[in-house]
Amino acid sequence: MNRSKAIQDIQNIFARYRAAMVGDKAWLLALSDGKLYELFVLSEVLKKLRTRGFQISFVGTVLKFKAGPGMLKLCDPHFELHHPATSTVDWRVFVDIEFITLGSTHTAAKDSSRCHEIDIVVTNATNGYPNYDEIALGVECKSTPKFKKALLKEALGLRRELSYLHGPRPSILSQAGVKSTLVNANPPSEYWLVNPDAKVLNYRQSPATFSIELLHIKP
Amino acid sequence: MDQEDFRALIQIVEQELRDVGLSEIADNAHYLIANSETGDVRLLEPETHLIEMLDAFDNAMAIRDHVTYEKAMANLNQVTEGEGPQSVVYIPASDEDDVNEIDFSNAPNLSEIREELRAFISRRNEPDPGSGMTP
């Protein structure tokens, strides 16, 4: 391949991309915000939970993603996790939920710092804003095409609002599921940060201390 | 192609990325490497820089591609007992009560463009048939 052929090929690829991306502005914004990526990651998270022994069912007919996060309502479409041994529903999976932070429970905070959003949550709460200790698993879906350290710093802050650093102990979900996962956290929640750039894996080691698991998931 | 060719291609890709609203990918800050002994930071060598930028463009397409929707729905139907979601919608922010929900199944099909991009990346160092020379 020579330079002029390469330039022509690249310009053709971008021209086709521009032609394909003509459409509803709200829809293009949703795609830019990573909502489709969030859907894909949700499906991968459920696959992982299934391998841990949970049976999964869907409540509702249409799964809904919102532009802004909010509180949890049982009437909203969600997934249920059935305990492997008893088949009871102890945990539910919701998207775009805000939780009440650990810090705010110490200061009785009422300002905007009281709640933070998590893209995908597994929780035993059934109404309102779940408390930090009602979150078994939180998943942050960062769809940025290039991973950057600022995303990790954000995750470190969110982890701080979910749990204290603690010696290794079985995670909440592994207490119910088949596969054992140890976390350095109290409450022993799991927290995953997901990105489509493979370089996310270059940042795993230090946050592992705080049981932040960095995952490379690319559709 | 030599390093000068790759530098020229980087400039073109950067401009194209800006034109399609993906200027973040073009940012040089993503393509720096530090010398582990001196701590000095420099840009990746041009060919690697170009490939990483194109990989990032592929990531940007992956999160917008209809095929991603299809894979997600297949996963959801595979893992759920009973009926999975019949469809998935996005509810945009609005100052009105009536909001038009957007069906995820309308995502654009970018899979062929992604294939073309991957083919370009793998073909980049093939001999130029017109020159009779090595790349």
mmCIF file of C-alpha atoms in Angstrom:
data_model
loop_
_atom_site.group_PDB
_atom_site.id
_atom_site.type_symbol
_atom_site.label_atom_id
_atom_site.label_comp_id
_atom_site.label_asym_id
_atom_site.label_seq_id
_atom_site.Cartn_x
_atom_site.Cartn_y
_atom_site.Cartn_z
ATOM 1 C CA MET A 1 0.000 0.000 0.000
ATOM 2 C CA ASN A 2 1.291 3.484 -0.764
ATOM 3 C CA ARG A 3 0.467 6.800 0.860
ATOM 4 C CA SER A 4 -2.103 8.014 -1.671
ATOM 5 C CA LYS A 5 -4.000 4.693 -1.594
ATOM 6 C CA ALA A 6 -3.957 4.768 2.210
ATOM 7 C CA ILE A 7 -5.323 8.334 2.263
ATOM 8 C CA GLN A 8 -8.059 7.369 -0.159
ATOM 9 C CA ASP A 9 -9.033 4.319 1.935
ATOM 10 C CA ILE A 10 -9.171 6.344 5.146
ATOM 11 C CA GLN A 11 -11.254 9.086 3.557
ATOM 12 C CA ASN A 12 -13.675 6.482 2.190
ATOM 13 C CA ILE A 13 -14.087 4.901 5.628
ATOM 14 C CA PHE A 14 -14.877 8.237 7.251
ATOM 15 C CA ALA A 15 -17.235 9.224 4.424
ATOM 16 C CA ARG A 16 -19.203 6.006 4.941
ATOM 17 C CA TYR A 17 -19.259 6.626 8.697
ATOM 18 C CA ARG A 18 -20.613 10.163 8.192
ATOM 19 C CA ALA A 19 -23.343 8.823 5.880
ATOM 20 C CA ALA A 20 -24.354 6.127 8.391
ATOM 21 C CA MET A 21 -24.563 8.528 11.322
ATOM 22 C CA VAL A 22 -27.270 10.756 9.881
ATOM 23 C CA GLY A 23 -30.350 10.501 12.059
ATOM 24 C CA ASP A 24 -32.372 11.719 15.025
ATOM 25 C CA LYS A 25 -30.256 14.089 17.135
ATOM 26 C CA ALA A 26 -31.577 12.693 20.423
ATOM 27 C CA TRP A 27 -30.681 9.210 19.288
ATOM 28 C CA LEU A 28 -27.184 10.210 18.217
ATOM 29 C CA LEU A 29 -26.739 11.882 21.603
ATOM 30 C CA ALA A 30 -27.809 8.674 23.344
ATOM 31 C CA LEU A 31 -25.232 6.745 21.356
ATOM 32 C CA SER A 32 -22.567 9.321 22.199
ATOM 33 C CA ASP A 33 -23.522 9.023 25.865
ATOM 34 C CA GLY A 34 -22.782 5.321 25.703
ATOM 35 C CA LYS A 35 -26.296 4.037 26.380
ATOM 36 C CA LEU A 36 -25.968 1.248 23.821
ATOM 37 C CA TYR A 37 -22.646 0.312 25.409
ATOM 38 C CA GLU A 38 -24.410 0.244 28.783
ATOM 39 C CA LEU A 39 -26.941 -2.213 27.366
ATOM 40 C CA PHE A 40 -24.158 -4.430 26.024
ATOM 41 C CA VAL A 41 -22.270 -4.354 29.328
ATOM 42 C CA LEU A 42 -25.489 -5.167 31.203
ATOM 43 C CA SER A 43 -25.882 -8.277 29.077
ATOM 44 C CA GLU A 44 -22.266 -9.286 29.805
ATOM 45 C CA VAL A 45 -22.700 -8.652 33.544
ATOM 46 C CA LEU A 46 -25.763 -10.898 33.583
ATOM 47 C CA LYS A 47 -23.774 -13.601 31.770
ATOM 48 C CA LYS A 48 -21.119 -13.417 34.497
ATOM 49 C CA LEU A 49 -23.755 -13.602 37.242
ATOM 50 C CA ARG A 50 -25.263 -16.619 35.547
ATOM 51 C CA THR A 51 -21.899 -18.405 35.668
ATOM 52 C CA ARG A 52 -21.905 -17.742 39.413
ATOM 53 C CA GLY A 53 -25.017 -19.847 39.785
ATOM 54 C CA PHE A 54 -27.773 -17.242 39.760
ATOM 55 C CA GLN A 55 -30.898 -17.826 37.735
ATOM 56 C CA ILE A 56 -32.070 -14.644 36.080
ATOM 57 C CA SER A 57 -35.502 -13.446 35.100
ATOM 58 C CA PHE A 58 -36.755 -10.213 33.576
ATOM 59 C CA VAL A 59 -39.633 -8.208 35.033
ATOM 60 C CA GLY A 60 -41.400 -6.068 32.446
ATOM 61 C CA THR A 61 -41.602 -6.076 28.678
ATOM 62 C CA VAL A 62 -39.459 -3.132 27.563
ATOM 63 C CA LEU A 63 -36.100 -2.357 29.168
ATOM 64 C CA LYS A 64 -35.651 1.396 29.648
ATOM 65 C CA PHE A 65 -32.519 3.511 29.900
ATOM 66 C CA LYS A 66 -32.861 7.114 31.045
ATOM 67 C CA ALA A 67 -30.864 10.229 30.244
ATOM 68 C CA GLY A 68 -30.642 11.026 33.934
ATOM 69 C CA PRO A 69 -30.290 8.700 36.914
ATOM 70 C CA GLY A 70 -32.965 8.438 39.549
ATOM 71 C CA MET A 71 -34.467 6.357 42.277
ATOM 72 C CA LEU A 72 -35.348 2.719 42.163
ATOM 73 C CA LYS A 73 -38.943 1.627 41.597
ATOM 74 C CA LEU A 74 -40.019 -1.999 41.574
ATOM 75 C CA CYS A 75 -42.526 -1.171 38.827
ATOM 76 C CA ASP A 76 -39.631 -0.199 36.535
ATOM 77 C CA PRO A 77 -38.339 -2.962 34.251
ATOM 78 C CA HIS A 78 -35.474 -4.850 35.913
ATOM 79 C CA PHE A 79 -33.853 -8.247 36.289
ATOM 80 C CA GLU A 80 -34.209 -10.558 39.262
ATOM 81 C CA LEU A 81 -31.463 -12.831 40.567
ATOM 82 C CA HIS A 82 -32.757 -16.084 42.007
ATOM 83 C CA HIS A 83 -30.655 -17.601 44.792
ATOM 84 C CA PRO A 84 -28.991 -20.779 43.496
ATOM 85 C CA ALA A 85 -30.053 -22.883 46.497
ATOM 86 C CA THR A 86 -33.440 -21.501 47.479
ATOM 87 C CA SER A 87 -34.614 -19.812 44.241
ATOM 88 C CA THR A 88 -35.707 -16.818 46.319
ATOM 89 C CA VAL A 89 -35.227 -13.362 44.841
ATOM 90 C CA ASP A 90 -32.761 -11.585 47.108
ATOM 91 C CA TRP A 91 -31.198 -9.283 44.516
ATOM 92 C CA ARG A 92 -32.392 -7.195 41.620
ATOM 93 C CA VAL A 93 -30.531 -5.525 38.774
ATOM 94 C CA PHE A 94 -31.417 -1.953 37.808
ATOM 95 C CA VAL A 95 -29.820 0.625 35.522
ATOM 96 C CA ASP A 96 -29.126 4.347 36.033
ATOM 97 C CA ILE A 97 -29.719 4.428 39.782
ATOM 98 C CA GLU A 98 -28.461 6.877 42.401
ATOM 99 C CA PHE A 99 -27.469 5.533 45.818
ATOM 100 C CA ILE A 100 -27.088 7.244 49.188
ATOM 101 C CA THR A 101 -23.395 7.646 49.882
ATOM 102 C CA LEU A 102 -21.451 6.331 52.849
ATOM 103 C CA GLY A 103 -20.157 9.806 53.650
ATOM 104 C CA SER A 104 -23.612 11.332 53.762
ATOM 105 C CA THR A 105 -24.746 8.885 56.436
ATOM 106 C CA HIS A 106 -22.043 10.299 58.743
ATOM 107 C CA THR A 107 -22.822 13.941 58.077
ATOM 108 C CA ALA A 108 -26.555 13.741 57.361
ATOM 109 C CA ALA A 109 -25.733 15.545 54.122
ATOM 110 C CA LYS A 110 -28.685 16.997 52.250
ATOM 111 C CA ASP A 111 -26.837 18.689 49.403
ATOM 112 C CA SER A 112 -25.956 17.336 45.953
ATOM 113 C CA SER A 113 -23.262 15.093 47.428
ATOM 114 C CA ARG A 114 -25.862 12.876 49.148
ATOM 115 C CA CYS A 115 -26.308 10.608 46.125
ATOM 116 C CA HIS A 116 -24.089 9.314 43.342
ATOM 117 C CA GLU A 117 -25.059 7.486 40.183
ATOM 118 C CA ILE A 118 -24.071 3.965 39.242
ATOM 119 C CA ASP A 119 -24.873 2.712 35.742
ATOM 120 C CA ILE A 120 -25.750 -0.856 36.730
ATOM 121 C CA VAL A 121 -26.559 -1.914 40.287
ATOM 122 C CA VAL A 122 -27.337 -5.215 41.934
ATOM 123 C CA THR A 123 -29.239 -4.372 45.086
ATOM 124 C CA ASN A 124 -31.597 -5.789 47.694
ATOM 125 C CA ALA A 125 -33.380 -2.440 47.995
ATOM 126 C CA THR A 126 -36.910 -2.333 46.653
ATOM 127 C CA ASN A 127 -37.777 1.351 46.657
ATOM 128 C CA GLY A 128 -36.260 4.844 46.593
ATOM 129 C CA TYR A 129 -32.549 5.529 46.659
ATOM 130 C CA PRO A 130 -30.673 2.444 47.827
ATOM 131 C CA ASN A 131 -28.280 2.939 50.693
ATOM 132 C CA TYR A 132 -24.572 2.272 50.087
ATOM 133 C CA ASP A 133 -24.865 -0.925 52.156
ATOM 134 C CA GLU A 134 -27.712 -2.214 49.978
ATOM 135 C CA ILE A 135 -25.483 -2.407 46.897
ATOM 136 C CA ALA A 136 -23.994 -5.841 46.218
ATOM 137 C CA LEU A 137 -22.431 -4.926 42.882
ATOM 138 C CA GLY A 138 -21.967 -1.623 41.099
ATOM 139 C CA VAL A 139 -20.812 -1.390 37.495
ATOM 140 C CA GLU A 140 -19.561 1.794 35.842
ATOM 141 C CA CYS A 141 -19.798 1.666 32.056
ATOM 142 C CA LYS A 142 -17.335 4.151 30.607
ATOM 143 C CA SER A 143 -17.713 4.136 26.849
ATOM 144 C CA THR A 144 -14.869 6.547 26.043
ATOM 145 C CA PRO A 145 -12.957 5.111 23.076
ATOM 146 C CA LYS A 146 -9.620 5.800 24.804
ATOM 147 C CA PHE A 147 -9.277 4.974 28.482
ATOM 148 C CA LYS A 148 -7.867 7.821 30.588
ATOM 149 C CA LYS A 149 -6.703 8.003 34.164
ATOM 150 C CA ALA A 150 -9.423 10.499 35.116
ATOM 151 C CA LEU A 151 -11.961 7.656 34.813
ATOM 152 C CA LEU A 152 -10.012 5.622 37.333
ATOM 153 C CA LYS A 153 -9.786 8.578 39.719
ATOM 154 C CA GLU A 154 -13.568 8.961 39.489
ATOM 155 C CA ALA A 155 -14.026 5.262 40.259
ATOM 156 C CA LEU A 156 -11.728 5.536 43.275
ATOM 157 C CA GLY A 157 -13.935 8.313 44.628
ATOM 158 C CA LEU A 158 -17.099 6.342 44.075
ATOM 159 C CA ARG A 159 -15.615 3.256 45.724
ATOM 160 C CA ARG A 160 -14.869 5.417 48.761
ATOM 161 C CA GLU A 161 -18.567 6.276 49.001
ATOM 162 C CA LEU A 162 -19.580 2.606 48.825
ATOM 163 C CA SER A 163 -17.424 0.958 51.477
ATOM 164 C CA TYR A 164 -14.479 1.083 53.858
ATOM 165 C CA LEU A 165 -11.210 -0.639 53.128
ATOM 166 C CA HIS A 166 -11.249 -3.934 55.042
ATOM 167 C CA GLY A 167 -9.379 -7.217 55.110
ATOM 168 C CA PRO A 168 -10.373 -9.782 52.469
ATOM 169 C CA ARG A 169 -13.782 -11.389 52.904
ATOM 170 C CA PRO A 170 -16.345 -13.048 50.623
ATOM 171 C CA SER A 171 -18.337 -10.536 48.627
ATOM 172 C CA ILE A 172 -22.061 -10.164 49.244
ATOM 173 C CA LEU A 173 -22.937 -11.926 46.006
ATOM 174 C CA SER A 174 -20.490 -14.758 46.542
ATOM 175 C CA GLN A 175 -22.125 -15.437 49.905
ATOM 176 C CA ALA A 176 -25.227 -16.319 47.896
ATOM 177 C CA GLY A 177 -23.716 -17.554 44.655
ATOM 178 C CA VAL A 178 -21.596 -20.529 43.753
ATOM 179 C CA LYS A 179 -18.312 -18.840 42.877
ATOM 180 C CA SER A 180 -16.353 -17.282 45.729
ATOM 181 C CA THR A 181 -15.012 -13.761 45.279
ATOM 182 C CA LEU A 182 -13.004 -12.041 47.992
ATOM 183 C CA VAL A 183 -13.123 -8.275 48.362
ATOM 184 C CA ASN A 184 -11.240 -5.800 50.554
ATOM 185 C CA ALA A 185 -14.350 -3.887 51.449
ATOM 186 C CA ASN A 186 -16.884 -3.376 54.217
ATOM 187 C CA PRO A 187 -19.728 -3.659 53.290
ATOM 188 C CA PRO A 188 -18.260 -6.327 50.966
ATOM 189 C CA SER A 189 -19.690 -5.005 47.730
ATOM 190 C CA GLU A 190 -18.088 -5.556 44.334
ATOM 191 C CA TYR A 191 -17.348 -2.657 42.046
ATOM 192 C CA TRP A 192 -16.395 -2.920 38.377
ATOM 193 C CA LEU A 193 -15.165 -0.289 35.940
ATOM 194 C CA VAL A 194 -15.667 -1.264 32.303
ATOM 195 C CA ASN A 195 -14.239 0.264 29.121
ATOM 196 C CA PRO A 196 -13.899 -0.800 25.461
ATOM 197 C CA ASP A 197 -10.206 0.230 25.289
ATOM 198 C CA ALA A 198 -7.841 -2.654 26.105
ATOM 199 C CA LYS A 199 -5.542 -0.156 27.854
ATOM 200 C CA VAL A 200 -7.967 -0.157 30.786
ATOM 201 C CA LEU A 201 -6.164 -3.341 31.839
ATOM 202 C CA ASN A 202 -2.938 -1.370 32.317
ATOM 203 C CA TYR A 203 -4.508 0.321 35.343
ATOM 204 C CA ARG A 204 -5.685 -2.719 37.331
ATOM 205 C CA GLN A 205 -3.129 -3.275 40.055
ATOM 206 C CA SER A 206 -3.403 -0.360 42.485
ATOM 207 C CA PRO A 207 -7.229 -0.101 42.464
ATOM 208 C CA ALA A 208 -7.391 -3.864 43.121
ATOM 209 C CA THR A 209 -6.337 -2.937 46.678
ATOM 210 C CA PHE A 210 -9.741 -1.305 47.042
ATOM 211 C CA SER A 211 -11.538 -4.095 45.155
ATOM 212 C CA ILE A 212 -12.163 -2.050 42.053
ATOM 213 C CA GLU A 213 -12.082 -4.496 39.171
ATOM 214 C CA LEU A 214 -11.195 -3.044 35.782
ATOM 215 C CA LEU A 215 -12.656 -4.959 32.859
ATOM 216 C CA HIS A 216 -12.112 -4.679 29.141
ATOM 217 C CA ILE A 217 -15.423 -5.299 27.396
ATOM 218 C CA LYS A 218 -15.572 -4.431 23.715
ATOM 219 C CA PRO A 219 -18.594 -5.283 21.595
ATOM 220 C CA MET B 1 4.995 3.077 3.850
ATOM 221 C CA ASP B 2 7.593 4.805 5.986
ATOM 222 C CA GLN B 3 7.269 6.889 9.136
ATOM 223 C CA GLU B 4 6.728 10.081 7.118
ATOM 224 C CA ASP B 5 3.774 8.411 5.377
ATOM 225 C CA PHE B 6 2.321 7.419 8.740
ATOM 226 C CA ARG B 7 2.774 10.973 10.051
ATOM 227 C CA ALA B 8 0.839 12.281 7.048
ATOM 228 C CA LEU B 9 -1.919 9.736 7.673
ATOM 229 C CA ILE B 10 -2.137 10.712 11.349
ATOM 230 C CA GLN B 11 -2.843 14.308 10.332
ATOM 231 C CA ILE B 12 -5.610 13.207 7.984
ATOM 232 C CA VAL B 13 -7.199 10.889 10.549
ATOM 233 C CA GLU B 14 -7.043 13.623 13.204
ATOM 234 C CA GLN B 15 -8.894 16.007 10.906
ATOM 235 C CA GLU B 16 -11.485 13.386 9.975
ATOM 236 C CA LEU B 17 -12.066 12.575 13.655
ATOM 237 C CA ARG B 18 -12.623 16.249 14.427
ATOM 238 C CA ASP B 19 -15.022 16.542 11.503
ATOM 239 C CA VAL B 20 -17.201 13.679 12.764
ATOM 240 C CA GLY B 21 -17.281 14.945 16.362
ATOM 241 C CA LEU B 22 -14.698 12.526 17.762
ATOM 242 C CA SER B 23 -11.945 15.040 18.452
ATOM 243 C CA GLU B 24 -11.283 13.413 21.811
ATOM 244 C CA ILE B 25 -9.689 10.463 20.014
ATOM 245 C CA ALA B 26 -7.369 12.802 18.120
ATOM 246 C CA ASP B 27 -5.901 14.257 21.314
ATOM 247 C CA ASN B 28 -2.138 13.599 21.441
ATOM 248 C CA ALA B 29 -2.361 13.085 25.204
ATOM 249 C CA HIS B 30 -3.622 9.551 24.521
ATOM 250 C CA TYR B 31 -0.545 8.601 22.528
ATOM 251 C CA LEU B 32 2.309 9.417 24.875
ATOM 252 C CA ILE B 33 4.864 7.006 26.228
ATOM 253 C CA ALA B 34 7.218 7.571 29.145
ATOM 254 C CA ASN B 35 10.796 6.379 29.244
ATOM 255 C CA SER B 36 10.900 4.132 32.313
ATOM 256 C CA GLU B 37 14.453 5.223 33.220
ATOM 257 C CA THR B 38 14.380 8.968 32.592
ATOM 258 C CA GLY B 39 10.666 9.635 32.959
ATOM 259 C CA ASP B 40 10.768 11.642 29.734
ATOM 260 C CA VAL B 41 7.545 11.562 27.770
ATOM 261 C CA ARG B 42 7.263 11.474 23.985
ATOM 262 C CA LEU B 43 4.732 10.559 21.329
ATOM 263 C CA LEU B 44 4.446 6.966 20.187
ATOM 264 C CA GLU B 45 6.252 6.211 16.951
ATOM 265 C CA PRO B 46 3.989 7.174 14.025
ATOM 266 C CA GLU B 47 2.808 3.749 12.879
ATOM 267 C CA THR B 48 1.776 2.699 16.415
ATOM 268 C CA HIS B 49 0.186 6.114 16.968
ATOM 269 C CA LEU B 50 -1.906 5.722 13.821
ATOM 270 C CA ILE B 51 -3.007 2.177 14.656
ATOM 271 C CA GLU B 52 -3.993 3.111 18.209
ATOM 272 C CA MET B 53 -6.008 6.047 16.889
ATOM 273 C CA LEU B 54 -7.806 3.835 14.382
ATOM 274 C CA ASP B 55 -8.462 1.217 17.093
ATOM 275 C CA ALA B 56 -10.056 3.950 19.180
ATOM 276 C CA PHE B 57 -12.207 4.937 16.203
ATOM 277 C CA ASP B 58 -13.287 1.304 15.991
ATOM 278 C CA ASN B 59 -14.222 1.462 19.706
ATOM 279 C CA ALA B 60 -16.305 4.575 18.972
ATOM 280 C CA MET B 61 -18.127 2.711 16.203
ATOM 281 C CA ALA B 62 -18.579 -0.404 18.357
ATOM 282 C CA ILE B 63 -20.593 1.522 20.941
ATOM 283 C CA ARG B 64 -22.903 2.884 18.224
ATOM 284 C CA ASP B 65 -23.301 -0.196 16.038
ATOM 285 C CA HIS B 66 -26.593 -2.022 15.484
ATOM 286 C CA VAL B 67 -24.674 -5.296 15.756
ATOM 287 C CA THR B 68 -23.875 -4.384 19.363
ATOM 288 C CA TYR B 69 -27.607 -4.129 20.011
ATOM 289 C CA GLU B 70 -28.166 -7.525 18.413
ATOM 290 C CA LYS B 71 -25.406 -9.135 20.483
ATOM 291 C CA ALA B 72 -26.790 -7.619 23.690
ATOM 292 C CA MET B 73 -30.317 -8.845 22.961
ATOM 293 C CA ALA B 74 -29.010 -12.323 22.142
ATOM 294 C CA ASN B 75 -27.110 -12.347 25.452
ATOM 295 C CA LEU B 76 -30.159 -11.185 27.408
ATOM 296 C CA ASN B 77 -32.396 -13.823 25.863
ATOM 297 C CA GLN B 78 -29.752 -16.458 26.488
ATOM 298 C CA VAL B 79 -29.324 -15.697 30.210
ATOM 299 C CA THR B 80 -32.914 -15.057 31.240
ATOM 300 C CA GLU B 81 -35.348 -17.771 32.272
ATOM 301 C CA GLY B 82 -38.625 -17.128 30.492
ATOM 302 C CA GLU B 83 -39.135 -13.998 28.437
ATOM 303 C CA GLY B 84 -36.324 -11.464 28.111
ATOM 304 C CA PRO B 85 -36.965 -7.837 27.158
ATOM 305 C CA GLN B 86 -38.948 -7.510 23.930
ATOM 306 C CA SER B 87 -37.221 -4.239 23.161
ATOM 307 C CA VAL B 88 -34.947 -1.632 24.717
ATOM 308 C CA VAL B 89 -35.619 2.093 24.659
ATOM 309 C CA TYR B 90 -33.862 5.268 25.689
ATOM 310 C CA ILE B 91 -35.794 8.082 27.374
ATOM 311 C CA PRO B 92 -34.104 11.417 26.631
ATOM 312 C CA ALA B 93 -34.177 14.281 29.108
ATOM 313 C CA SER B 94 -37.030 16.680 28.404
ATOM 314 C CA ASP B 95 -38.891 19.597 29.959
ATOM 315 C CA GLU B 96 -42.173 18.102 28.744
ATOM 316 C CA ASP B 97 -44.215 15.202 30.117
ATOM 317 C CA ASP B 98 -44.578 13.531 26.737
ATOM 318 C CA VAL B 99 -41.180 12.241 25.697
ATOM 319 C CA ASN B 100 -40.530 10.280 22.545
ATOM 320 C CA GLU B 101 -38.819 7.062 23.518
ATOM 321 C CA ILE B 102 -36.019 6.008 21.209
ATOM 322 C CA ASP B 103 -35.831 2.351 20.226
ATOM 323 C CA PHE B 104 -32.316 0.924 20.431
ATOM 324 C CA SER B 105 -33.023 -1.296 17.437
ATOM 325 C CA ASN B 106 -32.684 1.823 15.251
ATOM 326 C CA ALA B 107 -28.946 2.073 15.868
ATOM 327 C CA PRO B 108 -27.014 2.480 12.606
ATOM 328 C CA ASN B 109 -25.354 -0.550 11.079
ATOM 329 C CA LEU B 110 -21.622 0.118 11.175
ATOM 330 C CA SER B 111 -20.341 -3.439 10.971
ATOM 331 C CA GLU B 112 -19.211 -3.229 7.328
ATOM 332 C CA ILE B 113 -17.363 0.020 7.977
ATOM 333 C CA ARG B 114 -15.675 -1.574 10.980
ATOM 334 C CA GLU B 115 -14.627 -4.532 8.829
ATOM 335 C CA GLU B 116 -13.222 -2.133 6.246
ATOM 336 C CA LEU B 117 -11.270 -0.335 8.946
ATOM 337 C CA ARG B 118 -9.821 -3.577 10.301
ATOM 338 C CA ALA B 119 -8.905 -4.650 6.763
ATOM 339 C CA PHE B 120 -7.110 -1.346 6.230
ATOM 340 C CA ILE B 121 -5.138 -1.815 9.442
ATOM 341 C CA SER B 122 -4.028 -5.318 8.468
ATOM 342 C CA ARG B 123 -3.237 -4.319 4.839
ATOM 343 C CA ARG B 124 -1.208 -1.236 5.691
ATOM 344 C CA ASN B 125 2.158 -2.874 5.210
ATOM 345 C CA GLU B 126 1.347 -4.991 2.182
ATOM 346 C CA PRO B 127 3.603 -4.326 -0.814
ATOM 347 C CA ASP B 128 2.419 -1.605 -3.155
ATOM 348 C CA PRO B 129 1.401 -3.544 -6.312
ATOM 349 C CA GLY B 130 2.123 -0.563 -8.567
ATOM 350 C CA SER B 131 5.666 0.074 -7.412
ATOM 351 C CA GLY B 132 7.078 -3.440 -7.441
ATOM 352 C CA MET B 133 8.829 -2.423 -4.219
ATOM 353 C CA THR B 134 8.564 -3.608 -0.660
ATOM 354 C CA PRO B 135 6.339 -1.418 1.577
#
